[in-house]
């Protein structure tokens, strides 16, 4: 006979650090985790007003939120952000590596600087944050969720640097998942398809483009940031305790990867 247990997600007493948490998927994730009871640390780089808005929303949930300005590609800034989280809350239980950029880059015109920028923000930042929080998580376990992309699974023309960074994120996730599982630290990735965020707004503003994108999504709709945040919440919770090194596709069926 299977023992009964509550299926409600409860994160009270835990601290979640969300990178790039001022807008889009990051903001939605920070709020979702707070709704489940977690205290939040969110990083931002330039959108202070938006970050304060997220913090205010979390405060209305009666949860604590610390906002930290940080260049996620800077080892010094990352170290300072994690130190601030430790000083304020004493712990980090959940890390969501969400910060990222998506800039068009045709191969023949892309510069080395543009390639390096995308790799630094999208992939190196995840390495830096994971490296810094692992020492804290080893004391009591934890969960790391890396935001990848369908581009990292199938490639993306004119965004090869973005696709490469997200493909790297998936491989990085699998690698450290095996390394950290014995320490009760679960590492997984989420691979969104198209999502309605500020990042995609310039492309989606054309109605014809939006209809074209929706036509290749079996569900027929583009995801909202909360669609991604809900999956992150699940992976951050004890309900996913036996999921290790997985990449969860959240794309409405547009890309099916075994």
mmCIF file of N, CA and C in Angstrom, residues 10 15 46 54 79 108-110 117 126-127 178 187 192 198 220 229 252:
data_model
loop_
_atom_site.group_PDB
_atom_site.id
_atom_site.type_symbol
_atom_site.label_atom_id
_atom_site.label_comp_id
_atom_site.label_asym_id
_atom_site.label_seq_id
_atom_site.Cartn_x
_atom_site.Cartn_y
_atom_site.Cartn_z
ATOM 1 N N UNK A 10 5.416 23.053 -1.215
ATOM 2 C CA UNK A 10 5.700 23.884 -0.058
ATOM 3 C C UNK A 10 7.193 24.167 0.005
ATOM 4 N N UNK A 15 15.367 29.312 0.488
ATOM 5 C CA UNK A 15 15.802 30.542 -0.172
ATOM 6 C C UNK A 15 16.148 30.222 -1.616
ATOM 7 N N UNK A 46 20.370 46.053 -15.277
ATOM 8 C CA UNK A 46 20.071 47.441 -15.627
ATOM 9 C C UNK A 46 18.633 47.862 -15.346
ATOM 10 N N UNK A 54 9.098 43.602 -8.981
ATOM 11 C CA UNK A 54 9.000 42.180 -8.624
ATOM 12 C C UNK A 54 9.110 42.018 -7.111
ATOM 13 N N UNK A 79 30.242 36.343 -7.156
ATOM 14 C CA UNK A 79 30.675 36.028 -5.796
ATOM 15 C C UNK A 79 30.012 36.973 -4.789
ATOM 16 N N UNK A 108 28.617 35.072 -40.921
ATOM 17 C CA UNK A 108 29.701 35.795 -41.598
ATOM 18 C C UNK A 108 29.909 37.200 -41.047
ATOM 19 N N UNK A 109 28.904 37.733 -40.355
ATOM 20 C CA UNK A 109 29.038 39.089 -39.820
ATOM 21 C C UNK A 109 29.236 39.129 -38.302
ATOM 22 N N UNK A 110 29.094 37.964 -37.658
ATOM 23 C CA UNK A 110 29.233 37.931 -36.212
ATOM 24 C C UNK A 110 30.690 38.160 -35.817
ATOM 25 N N UNK A 117 30.279 37.475 -25.802
ATOM 26 C CA UNK A 117 29.275 38.078 -24.922
ATOM 27 C C UNK A 117 28.136 37.102 -24.647
ATOM 28 N N UNK A 126 26.154 30.607 -15.600
ATOM 29 C CA UNK A 126 25.614 29.440 -14.901
ATOM 30 C C UNK A 126 26.733 28.694 -14.177
ATOM 31 N N UNK A 127 27.860 28.541 -14.836
ATOM 32 C CA UNK A 127 29.013 27.913 -14.194
ATOM 33 C C UNK A 127 29.427 28.687 -12.947
ATOM 34 N N UNK A 178 25.245 14.629 -12.330
ATOM 35 C CA UNK A 178 25.842 13.377 -11.862
ATOM 36 C C UNK A 178 26.853 13.654 -10.750
ATOM 37 N N UNK A 187 20.113 18.672 -10.078
ATOM 38 C CA UNK A 187 20.336 19.636 -11.154
ATOM 39 C C UNK A 187 19.548 19.194 -12.385
ATOM 40 N N UNK A 192 12.596 26.020 -22.811
ATOM 41 C CA UNK A 192 11.407 26.659 -23.383
ATOM 42 C C UNK A 192 11.520 26.772 -24.909
ATOM 43 N N UNK A 198 9.925 40.251 -23.028
ATOM 44 C CA UNK A 198 10.559 41.416 -23.641
ATOM 45 C C UNK A 198 11.604 41.000 -24.665
ATOM 46 N N UNK A 220 -0.826 25.489 -30.492
ATOM 47 C CA UNK A 220 -1.338 26.653 -31.187
ATOM 48 C C UNK A 220 -1.168 27.972 -30.472
ATOM 49 N N UNK A 229 7.698 29.124 -15.501
ATOM 50 C CA UNK A 229 7.872 29.233 -14.053
ATOM 51 C C UNK A 229 7.238 28.065 -13.317
ATOM 52 N N UNK A 252 5.014 23.431 -26.046
ATOM 53 C CA UNK A 252 3.735 23.183 -26.692
ATOM 54 C C UNK A 252 3.757 22.085 -27.729
#
